[in-house]
Amino acid sequence: MTMNSTGRPTSISAADGAGTSVTVSGSKGLLQAEGLIFEIGSTDKTGVDLPRPKGTKSRLGGVTRSAPSGLPGLTEPEAVRHYVRLSQKNYAIDLGLFPLGSCTMKHNPRLNEKVARLPGFADVHPMQPQSTVQGALEVIEELAGWLMTLTNMPAVAMSPKAGAHGELAGMLAIRAALIAKGQGHRKRVLAPESSHGTNPATAAQCGFTVDEIPAAADGRVDMDALKAKLVDSSDVAGIMLTNPNTCGLFERDIKEIADLIHAAGGYFYCDGANFNAIVGRVRPGDLGVDAMHINLHKTFSTPHGGGGPGSGPTVLSEALAPYAPVPFILKTSEGLRFVEHHSEAPDSFGRMCAFHGQMGMFTRALAYILSHGADGLKQVAEDAVLNANYILARLKPLMSPAFAGYCMHEALFSDAFLKDTGIETIDIAKGLIDEGYHPMTMYFPLVVHGAMLIEPTETESKAELDRFCDALASIARRATQKDGSLKTAPHLAPAKRLDETRAARSPRLKWTPETTTLKAAE
Ligand SMILES: *Cc1c(COP(=O)(O)O)cnc(C)c1O
């Protein structure tokens, strides 16, 4: 097989075991092959041709560029095609079901986008005098009110810009509260083995040490192990716990866990990323939670497939509220204004970011909440759980559910059904790509061997769920029949099986003119 300059095959070859999926052009089934912009552009092309100005003298005072900048140039149609071709290589929630567990990839209603683009919201600037952006402050205040009501918590920090950032806000508030009580020596934070990676990372970032609690056989916190960790609790700062947890299960003992932690002198941080499964049904404040971030981009729908934008407001209990970060909004007789400085918030642990948070996301989240209403939000949680259980029920006969019984918003399978087939979790995931789906979350949570975590969300119809289940069921059947072609899947995607380890360990992040092939990860 020969390679063209962008590293794609230029002749039909069966060498990769999938001859029919290789074309001369590298293009496939109405999808055009496309190189990097540096490979297809050249420094002598621009979108606009202007004649070289005559008889003018440079006013750059001798700092005129002496060599080309090296930026690639494209004509307008080339530039448009470049980005459209790239966009077609991107999987999107607007294209199909996005089964990634733990991520809540659901439909983002266009109404939210419309509202966020209203000039009065979209064109405000964080440095405008506050008297000129009273409407924007009202949006933040009204959203804050909804979040406190939905969680039954008395305070909320709106500025954190992602779930992990919200965790940081909550844990910094806990640290500040401990120090204020003369308990700064409490450094141990308990976290279940199944917890999201951001939980131990946040605790460590705040100077805490992480003590892992094992899971019981039913996928929930092992209560005996937890109690054993609290026998000497003088150094316990708190617990970080997700509910529903990352196994897609509700922690039934959550109230007892909260009581045990409080009795031990610690605080209860709840990771609220899975709030979508309980919104409108359960109020975390009723469960004894002291701090919890809410991923607005997950539960209250903002497009976040490319890793952003995010927003992670953090609700706080009475005990932690004084330590909340600035800025926060104060109602005065002249309207709303930000409290920005220590002089007005002496106990605040400080500031999370330059301004007040993600305005565009606040607007989207409020539009989402208001258009659903309290009853609609409750239905979101119910349908999310129903859909996940539908998938669990349909695939149960072919795959191995990680735990017995019903799940919450995610269906979790282990790789037990792949025993002795030679096929692994990653092969199932790659097979899904050929079937037109982004893979589910693989090998997470770590407590389940070869985990496959599927979160369909409430916005999928039964027909879509069936389409997805049919595809996954066919792969599961192929796997149990030891269909070796799964080992080299995907066969139909622009890039075939990648060397994942090399791609992760030695990624080529910089294009250099000398090595123009894309072989890094292929
Ligand atoms: C997504 C997620 C986070 C982190 O949220 P980001 O917005 O990605 O920073 C934390 N915990 C859980 C359980 C999550 O699913």
Coordinates of C-alpha atoms and ligand atoms in Angstrom, one line a residue:
M1 CA 0.0 0.0 0.0
T2 CA 1.3 3.4 -0.8
M3 CA 0.6 6.6 1.1
N4 CA -0.2 10.0 -0.3
S5 CA 1.1 13.0 1.5
T6 CA -1.6 12.9 4.1
G7 CA -0.9 9.3 5.0
R8 CA -4.0 7.8 3.4
P9 CA -3.9 4.8 1.1
T10 CA -3.7 5.6 -2.6
S11 CA -4.4 2.2 -4.0
I12 CA -6.9 -0.5 -3.3
S13 CA -5.4 -3.1 -1.0
A14 CA -6.7 -6.0 0.9
A15 CA -3.7 -5.9 3.1
D16 CA -5.6 -4.5 6.0
G17 CA -8.2 -7.2 5.7
A18 CA -10.9 -4.8 4.5
G19 CA -10.1 -4.2 0.9
T20 CA -13.5 -3.1 0.0
S21 CA -13.4 -0.3 2.5
V22 CA -10.3 1.3 0.8
T23 CA -10.6 3.8 -2.0
V24 CA -8.1 5.5 -4.3
S25 CA -9.1 8.9 -3.1
G26 CA -9.3 8.0 0.5
S27 CA -12.8 9.3 0.4
K28 CA -15.6 7.0 1.3
G29 CA -19.4 6.8 0.9
L30 CA -19.9 10.6 0.2
L31 CA -17.4 11.5 2.9
Q32 CA -14.4 13.3 1.6
A33 CA -10.9 12.5 2.8
E34 CA -9.2 15.6 4.2
G35 CA -5.7 16.5 5.3
L36 CA -4.5 18.9 7.9
I37 CA -4.9 22.6 6.9
F38 CA -1.1 22.8 6.8
E39 CA -1.0 20.1 4.3
I40 CA -3.6 21.5 1.9
G41 CA -3.0 25.2 2.4
S42 CA 0.0 27.1 1.1
T43 CA 1.4 30.4 2.2
D44 CA 0.8 32.1 -1.2
K45 CA -3.0 31.6 -1.2
T46 CA -5.5 33.9 0.4
G47 CA -9.3 34.2 0.4
V48 CA -9.0 37.8 -1.1
D49 CA -6.8 39.0 -3.9
L50 CA -5.7 42.6 -3.5
P51 CA -3.3 44.2 -5.9
R52 CA 0.1 45.1 -4.3
P53 CA -0.2 48.7 -3.3
K54 CA 1.9 51.0 -5.4
G55 CA 3.9 54.0 -4.3
T56 CA 3.1 53.7 -0.6
K57 CA 5.7 53.8 2.0
S58 CA 5.7 51.3 4.9
R59 CA 4.8 52.9 8.2
L60 CA 6.0 49.9 10.2
G61 CA 9.3 51.6 11.1
G62 CA 11.5 48.8 9.9
V63 CA 9.7 45.9 11.5
T64 CA 8.3 44.6 8.3
R65 CA 8.1 40.8 8.2
S66 CA 11.1 39.5 6.2
A67 CA 9.9 35.9 5.9
P68 CA 6.5 34.3 5.4
S69 CA 4.6 33.7 8.6
G70 CA 4.1 30.1 7.6
L71 CA 0.4 30.2 8.2
P72 CA -1.5 28.2 5.6
G73 CA -3.7 30.1 3.2
L74 CA -6.9 28.7 1.5
T75 CA -9.3 30.3 -0.9
E76 CA -12.8 30.8 0.5
P77 CA -14.3 27.6 -1.0
E78 CA -11.3 25.6 0.1
A79 CA -11.6 26.9 3.6
V80 CA -15.4 26.2 3.7
R81 CA -14.9 22.7 2.4
H82 CA -12.0 22.0 4.8
Y83 CA -14.2 22.7 7.8
V84 CA -17.3 21.0 6.5
R85 CA -15.3 17.9 5.7
L86 CA -13.8 17.9 9.2
S87 CA -17.2 18.4 10.7
Q88 CA -18.5 15.3 9.0
K89 CA -15.8 13.3 10.7
N90 CA -17.2 14.4 14.0
Y91 CA -19.8 12.3 15.9
A92 CA -22.5 14.5 17.4
I93 CA -25.6 14.2 19.5
D94 CA -27.4 15.8 16.6
L95 CA -26.3 12.8 14.5
G96 CA -27.3 9.9 16.7
L97 CA -27.5 8.4 20.1
F98 CA -24.4 9.2 22.1
P99 CA -24.1 6.3 24.6
L100 CA -21.2 7.6 26.6
G101 CA -21.9 6.9 30.3
S102 CA -21.2 9.4 33.0
C103 CA -21.4 12.3 30.4
T104 CA -25.2 12.8 30.0
M105 CA -25.0 13.6 26.3
K106 CA -28.6 14.6 25.6
H107 CA -30.4 16.6 23.0
N108 CA -29.9 20.4 23.4
P109 CA -33.2 22.1 22.7
R110 CA -32.8 24.8 20.0
L111 CA -34.9 27.1 22.2
N112 CA -32.0 27.4 24.6
E113 CA -29.7 28.5 21.7
K114 CA -32.2 31.0 20.5
V115 CA -32.6 32.6 23.9
A116 CA -28.8 32.6 24.5
R117 CA -28.3 34.4 21.2
L118 CA -30.7 37.2 22.0
P119 CA -28.5 40.3 21.7
G120 CA -29.4 41.5 25.2
F121 CA -27.7 38.3 26.6
A122 CA -25.1 37.5 23.9
D123 CA -23.7 41.0 23.6
V124 CA -23.1 41.9 27.3
H125 CA -19.6 42.3 28.5
P126 CA -18.3 41.4 31.9
M127 CA -16.7 44.8 32.4
Q128 CA -19.9 46.7 31.6
P129 CA -21.2 48.8 34.5
Q130 CA -23.5 46.6 36.5
S131 CA -26.3 49.1 36.3
T132 CA -26.4 48.3 32.5
V133 CA -26.6 44.5 32.9
Q134 CA -29.4 44.2 35.5
G135 CA -31.2 41.7 33.2
A136 CA -28.2 39.5 33.0
L137 CA -27.7 39.6 36.8
E138 CA -31.4 38.7 37.1
V139 CA -30.9 35.6 34.9
I140 CA -28.0 34.5 37.2
E141 CA -30.1 35.2 40.3
E142 CA -33.2 33.4 39.0
L143 CA -31.2 30.4 37.9
A144 CA -29.5 30.3 41.3
G145 CA -33.0 30.3 42.9
W146 CA -34.0 27.2 40.8
L147 CA -30.8 25.4 41.6
M148 CA -31.3 26.0 45.4
T149 CA -34.9 24.9 45.2
L150 CA -34.2 21.8 43.1
T151 CA -31.5 20.7 45.6
N152 CA -33.1 22.2 48.8
M153 CA -29.8 23.9 49.6
P154 CA -29.5 27.5 51.0
A155 CA -26.6 28.8 49.0
V156 CA -25.0 28.4 45.6
A157 CA -21.7 29.5 44.1
M158 CA -22.4 30.3 40.4
S159 CA -18.9 31.0 39.1
P160 CA -17.3 27.5 38.8
K161 CA -16.8 26.8 35.1
A162 CA -17.1 23.0 35.0
G163 CA -18.0 20.1 37.2
A164 CA -14.4 19.6 38.3
H165 CA -14.1 23.3 39.0
G166 CA -17.3 23.1 41.1
E167 CA -15.7 20.2 43.0
L168 CA -12.7 22.5 43.7
A169 CA -15.1 25.2 44.9
G170 CA -16.9 22.8 47.3
M171 CA -13.7 21.3 48.6
L172 CA -12.0 24.7 49.1
A173 CA -15.1 25.7 51.1
I174 CA -14.8 22.6 53.2
R175 CA -11.1 23.3 53.8
A176 CA -11.9 26.9 54.8
A177 CA -14.7 25.8 57.2
L178 CA -12.4 23.2 58.8
I179 CA -9.6 25.8 59.2
A180 CA -12.1 28.3 60.7
K181 CA -13.1 25.7 63.3
G182 CA -9.4 25.1 64.2
Q183 CA -9.7 21.7 62.5
G184 CA -7.2 22.3 59.7
H185 CA -5.4 19.1 60.6
R186 CA -8.3 17.1 59.1
K187 CA -6.8 16.0 55.8
R188 CA -8.3 12.6 55.0
V189 CA -11.0 12.5 52.4
L190 CA -12.9 9.3 51.8
A191 CA -13.9 8.4 48.2
P192 CA -15.4 5.2 46.8
E193 CA -13.2 3.2 44.4
S194 CA -15.8 3.8 41.7
S195 CA -15.6 7.6 42.0
H196 CA -15.0 9.8 39.0
G197 CA -11.3 10.6 38.5
T198 CA -11.9 14.3 39.2
N199 CA -12.9 13.5 42.8
P200 CA -9.5 12.2 44.1
A201 CA -7.8 14.8 41.8
T202 CA -9.7 17.6 43.4
A203 CA -9.1 16.4 46.9
A204 CA -5.4 16.1 46.2
Q205 CA -5.3 19.6 44.7
C206 CA -6.8 21.0 47.9
G207 CA -4.0 19.3 50.0
F208 CA -6.2 16.4 51.2
T209 CA -5.2 12.8 51.1
V210 CA -7.6 10.3 49.5
D211 CA -8.7 7.2 51.3
E212 CA -10.5 4.7 49.0
I213 CA -13.6 2.9 50.2
P214 CA -14.2 -0.4 48.5
A215 CA -17.5 -1.2 46.9
A216 CA -19.8 -4.0 48.2
A217 CA -20.9 -6.8 45.9
D218 CA -24.0 -4.9 44.9
G219 CA -21.9 -2.0 43.5
R220 CA -22.6 0.4 46.4
V221 CA -20.5 1.7 49.2
D222 CA -19.4 -1.1 51.5
M223 CA -20.9 0.2 54.8
D224 CA -18.7 -2.0 57.0
A225 CA -15.6 -0.8 55.2
L226 CA -16.8 2.8 55.6
K227 CA -17.4 2.4 59.4
A228 CA -14.0 0.8 59.7
K229 CA -12.4 3.9 58.2
L230 CA -14.2 6.1 60.7
V231 CA -13.1 4.2 63.9
D232 CA -10.4 6.8 64.3
S233 CA -12.0 9.8 62.6
S234 CA -10.0 12.7 64.1
D235 CA -8.3 13.3 60.7
V236 CA -11.4 12.9 58.5
A237 CA -12.2 16.0 56.5
G238 CA -15.1 14.5 54.7
I239 CA -16.4 12.2 51.9
M240 CA -16.8 12.7 48.2
L241 CA -19.6 10.5 46.9
T242 CA -21.6 10.5 43.7
N243 CA -25.2 9.7 43.8
P244 CA -26.5 7.9 41.7
N245 CA -23.0 6.5 41.7
T246 CA -20.8 5.8 38.7
C247 CA -22.1 2.3 38.5
G248 CA -25.5 3.8 37.7
L249 CA -26.9 2.8 41.1
F250 CA -28.6 4.8 43.9
E251 CA -26.7 4.7 47.1
R252 CA -29.5 3.5 49.4
D253 CA -27.6 4.2 52.6
I254 CA -26.8 7.8 51.7
K255 CA -28.5 9.3 54.7
E256 CA -26.7 6.9 57.1
I257 CA -23.4 7.8 55.3
A258 CA -24.2 11.5 55.8
D259 CA -24.9 11.0 59.4
L260 CA -21.7 8.9 60.0
I261 CA -19.6 11.6 58.3
H262 CA -21.1 14.4 60.2
A263 CA -20.8 12.5 63.5
A264 CA -17.1 12.0 62.6
G265 CA -16.7 15.8 62.2
G266 CA -16.4 15.8 58.4
Y267 CA -18.4 17.2 55.6
F268 CA -20.3 15.5 52.8
Y269 CA -19.3 16.5 49.3
C270 CA -21.7 15.0 46.7
D271 CA -20.6 14.8 43.1
G272 CA -23.8 16.0 41.4
A273 CA -22.8 15.1 37.8
N274 CA -25.5 12.5 37.7
F275 CA -28.3 14.9 38.9
N276 CA -30.1 14.2 35.6
A277 CA -31.2 10.9 37.1
I278 CA -32.9 12.4 40.1
V279 CA -33.7 16.0 39.3
G280 CA -37.2 16.8 40.5
R281 CA -37.4 13.5 42.4
V282 CA -34.8 13.8 45.1
R283 CA -33.4 16.9 46.8
P284 CA -29.8 16.4 47.8
G285 CA -30.2 18.8 50.7
D286 CA -32.7 16.3 52.2
L287 CA -30.0 13.7 52.2
G288 CA -27.5 15.6 54.3
V289 CA -25.3 16.9 51.6
D290 CA -23.0 19.9 52.4
A291 CA -21.8 20.7 49.0
M292 CA -22.6 19.5 45.5
H293 CA -21.7 20.8 42.0
I294 CA -24.3 20.7 39.2
N295 CA -23.0 20.2 35.7
L296 CA -25.3 22.6 33.9
H297 CA -23.9 21.3 30.6
K298 CA -25.1 17.8 31.5
T299 CA -28.3 18.1 33.4
F300 CA -29.5 21.4 31.9
S301 CA -28.3 20.8 28.4
T302 CA -25.6 22.8 26.7
P303 CA -23.7 21.3 23.7
H304 CA -20.5 20.0 25.4
G305 CA -19.3 17.3 23.0
G306 CA -16.0 19.0 22.3
G307 CA -15.0 19.3 25.9
G308 CA -16.7 22.5 26.6
P309 CA -18.2 24.9 27.5
G310 CA -19.0 23.8 31.0
S311 CA -20.5 25.3 34.0
G312 CA -20.5 23.8 37.5
P313 CA -22.5 25.9 40.1
T314 CA -22.0 24.5 43.5
V315 CA -24.7 24.4 46.1
L316 CA -23.7 24.8 49.7
S317 CA -25.2 24.0 53.1
E318 CA -25.7 26.6 55.8
A319 CA -22.4 25.4 57.4
L320 CA -20.4 26.1 54.2
A321 CA -22.2 29.1 52.8
P322 CA -20.0 31.7 54.5
Y323 CA -16.9 30.4 52.8
A324 CA -18.4 30.5 49.3
P325 CA -16.3 32.1 46.6
V326 CA -16.8 35.7 45.4
P327 CA -18.4 37.1 43.4
F328 CA -21.9 36.5 44.4
I329 CA -25.0 38.6 43.8
L330 CA -26.6 40.8 46.4
K331 CA -30.1 42.3 46.2
T332 CA -30.0 46.0 47.2
S333 CA -32.6 48.8 47.0
E334 CA -30.9 50.0 43.8
G335 CA -31.0 46.6 42.1
L336 CA -28.6 43.7 41.9
R337 CA -24.9 43.9 42.3
F338 CA -21.9 41.6 42.7
V339 CA -20.1 41.3 46.0
E340 CA -16.5 41.1 44.8
H341 CA -14.1 41.7 47.7
H342 CA -13.1 40.4 51.0
S343 CA -14.2 43.5 52.8
E344 CA -17.8 42.4 52.2
A345 CA -17.3 38.7 52.4
P346 CA -14.6 38.2 55.0
D347 CA -14.9 34.4 55.3
S348 CA -15.0 33.7 51.5
F349 CA -12.1 31.4 50.5
G350 CA -11.5 33.6 47.4
R351 CA -12.2 33.7 43.8
M352 CA -12.6 30.9 41.2
C353 CA -12.2 32.9 38.0
A354 CA -11.8 36.4 36.6
F355 CA -15.5 37.2 36.3
H356 CA -18.8 35.6 37.4
G357 CA -19.0 32.4 35.4
Q358 CA -20.5 31.2 32.1
M359 CA -23.2 33.7 31.2
G360 CA -24.1 31.9 28.0
M361 CA -24.7 28.7 29.9
F362 CA -26.7 30.3 32.6
T363 CA -29.0 31.6 29.9
R364 CA -29.3 28.2 28.3
A365 CA -29.9 26.4 31.6
L366 CA -32.6 28.9 32.7
A367 CA -34.3 28.6 29.3
Y368 CA -34.2 24.8 29.7
I369 CA -35.5 24.8 33.2
L370 CA -38.3 27.3 32.5
S371 CA -39.4 25.5 29.3
H372 CA -39.6 22.2 31.2
G373 CA -41.1 23.4 34.4
A374 CA -41.0 21.5 37.6
D375 CA -43.2 18.7 36.2
G376 CA -41.1 18.5 33.1
L377 CA -37.8 18.2 35.0
K378 CA -39.3 15.4 37.1
Q379 CA -40.2 13.6 33.9
V380 CA -36.6 14.1 32.6
A381 CA -35.3 12.0 35.5
E382 CA -38.0 9.4 35.2
D383 CA -37.5 8.9 31.4
A384 CA -33.7 8.9 31.7
V385 CA -34.0 6.0 34.2
L386 CA -36.6 4.3 32.1
N387 CA -34.5 4.4 29.0
A388 CA -31.4 3.1 30.7
N389 CA -33.5 0.2 32.1
Y390 CA -34.9 -0.5 28.7
I391 CA -31.4 -0.9 27.3
L392 CA -30.4 -3.1 30.3
A393 CA -33.4 -5.3 29.8
R394 CA -32.9 -5.7 26.0
L395 CA -29.2 -6.5 26.3
K396 CA -29.3 -8.6 29.4
P397 CA -29.8 -11.9 27.5
L398 CA -26.7 -11.2 25.4
M399 CA -24.3 -9.3 27.6
S400 CA -23.5 -9.4 31.3
P401 CA -25.1 -6.8 33.6
A402 CA -22.5 -5.8 36.2
F403 CA -25.0 -5.8 39.0
A404 CA -28.4 -7.5 39.6
G405 CA -31.6 -5.5 39.6
Y406 CA -32.7 -2.2 38.1
C407 CA -30.3 0.6 37.3
M408 CA -30.7 4.3 37.5
H409 CA -29.7 6.4 34.4
E410 CA -26.9 4.1 33.1
A411 CA -26.8 0.5 32.1
L412 CA -23.5 -1.1 33.2
F413 CA -22.1 -4.3 31.7
S414 CA -19.0 -6.3 32.5
D415 CA -17.0 -8.3 30.0
A416 CA -18.0 -11.7 31.6
F417 CA -19.9 -12.7 28.5
L418 CA -16.7 -12.3 26.4
K419 CA -14.9 -15.0 28.5
D420 CA -13.0 -17.4 26.2
T421 CA -14.0 -15.6 23.0
G422 CA -10.7 -13.7 22.5
I423 CA -12.9 -10.6 22.1
E424 CA -12.5 -7.7 24.6
T425 CA -14.4 -4.6 25.6
I426 CA -12.4 -2.4 23.3
D427 CA -13.4 -4.6 20.3
I428 CA -17.1 -4.2 21.1
A429 CA -16.6 -0.5 21.3
K430 CA -14.8 -0.4 17.9
G431 CA -17.5 -2.6 16.4
L432 CA -20.0 0.1 17.4
I433 CA -18.1 2.6 15.3
D434 CA -18.7 0.5 12.2
E435 CA -22.4 0.4 13.1
G436 CA -22.5 4.3 13.1
Y437 CA -22.3 4.9 16.9
H438 CA -19.9 6.6 19.1
P439 CA -18.7 3.9 21.6
M440 CA -20.1 3.7 25.1
T441 CA -17.8 4.5 28.0
M442 CA -15.3 1.7 28.3
Y443 CA -13.2 0.3 31.2
F444 CA -14.9 2.8 33.6
P445 CA -15.8 2.5 36.4
L446 CA -12.7 0.6 37.3
V447 CA -14.5 -1.6 39.8
V448 CA -16.2 -3.5 37.0
H449 CA -14.0 -5.7 34.8
G450 CA -14.0 -4.6 31.2
A451 CA -16.8 -2.2 32.0
M452 CA -19.2 -0.9 29.3
L453 CA -21.2 2.0 30.6
I454 CA -24.2 3.2 28.6
E455 CA -26.3 6.3 29.3
P456 CA -29.0 6.9 26.7
T457 CA -30.6 9.9 28.5
E458 CA -34.3 10.7 28.3
T459 CA -34.2 12.4 24.9
E460 CA -34.1 9.1 22.9
S461 CA -37.3 7.6 21.6
K462 CA -38.0 3.8 21.8
A463 CA -37.2 3.6 18.1
E464 CA -33.8 5.0 18.5
L465 CA -33.1 2.9 21.6
D466 CA -34.1 -0.2 19.5
R467 CA -31.8 0.8 16.7
F468 CA -28.9 1.1 19.1
C469 CA -29.8 -2.1 20.9
D470 CA -30.1 -4.0 17.6
A471 CA -26.6 -2.8 16.6
L472 CA -25.0 -3.6 20.0
A473 CA -26.8 -6.9 20.2
S474 CA -25.5 -7.9 16.8
I475 CA -21.9 -7.1 17.9
A476 CA -22.4 -9.0 21.1
R477 CA -23.6 -12.0 19.1
R478 CA -20.6 -11.8 16.8
A479 CA -18.4 -11.7 19.8
T480 CA -19.8 -14.8 21.4
Q481 CA -19.5 -16.5 18.0
K482 CA -15.8 -15.5 18.2
D483 CA -16.0 -13.3 15.0
G484 CA -12.3 -12.3 14.7
S485 CA -13.1 -9.4 12.4
L486 CA -14.1 -7.5 15.6
K487 CA -10.4 -7.5 16.6
T488 CA -9.6 -5.2 13.7
A489 CA -12.7 -3.0 13.7
P490 CA -13.5 -0.4 12.8
H491 CA -13.2 -1.2 9.1
L492 CA -15.5 1.5 7.8
A493 CA -14.2 4.6 9.7
P494 CA -11.8 7.1 8.2
A495 CA -9.1 5.9 10.6
K496 CA -8.9 2.2 11.4
R497 CA -7.8 0.6 14.6
L498 CA -5.5 3.0 16.4
D499 CA -2.6 2.3 18.5
E500 CA -4.4 3.8 21.5
T501 CA -1.4 3.5 23.8
R502 CA 0.9 5.3 21.5
A503 CA -1.7 7.9 20.7
A504 CA -2.1 8.6 24.5
R505 CA 1.6 8.3 25.5
S506 CA 3.3 10.0 22.6
P507 CA 0.7 12.1 20.9
R508 CA 1.9 14.2 18.0
L509 CA 0.4 17.6 18.8
K510 CA 2.5 19.7 16.5
W511 CA 2.6 19.6 12.8
T512 CA 6.1 19.9 11.3
P513 CA 6.7 20.4 7.6
E514 CA 9.4 17.6 7.4
T515 CA 7.1 14.8 8.5
T516 CA 3.8 15.2 6.7
T517 CA 2.4 11.8 7.3
L518 CA -0.4 11.2 9.8
K519 CA 1.0 7.9 10.8
A520 CA 1.3 8.8 14.5
A521 CA -1.7 6.9 15.8
E522 CA -2.8 4.9 12.7
Ligands
LIG1 C1 -18.6 14.8 34.1 C2 -18.3 14.4 35.5 C3 -17.5 15.1 36.3 C4 -16.7 16.3 35.9 O1 -17.4 17.3 35.2 P1 -16.7 18.3 34.2 O2 -17.7 19.3 33.8 O3 -16.3 17.4 33.0 O4 -15.5 18.9 34.8 C5 -17.3 14.7 37.7 N1 -18.0 13.6 38.1 C6 -18.7 12.9 37.4 C7 -19.4 11.7 38.0 C8 -18.9 13.2 36.0 O5 -19.7 12.4 35.3

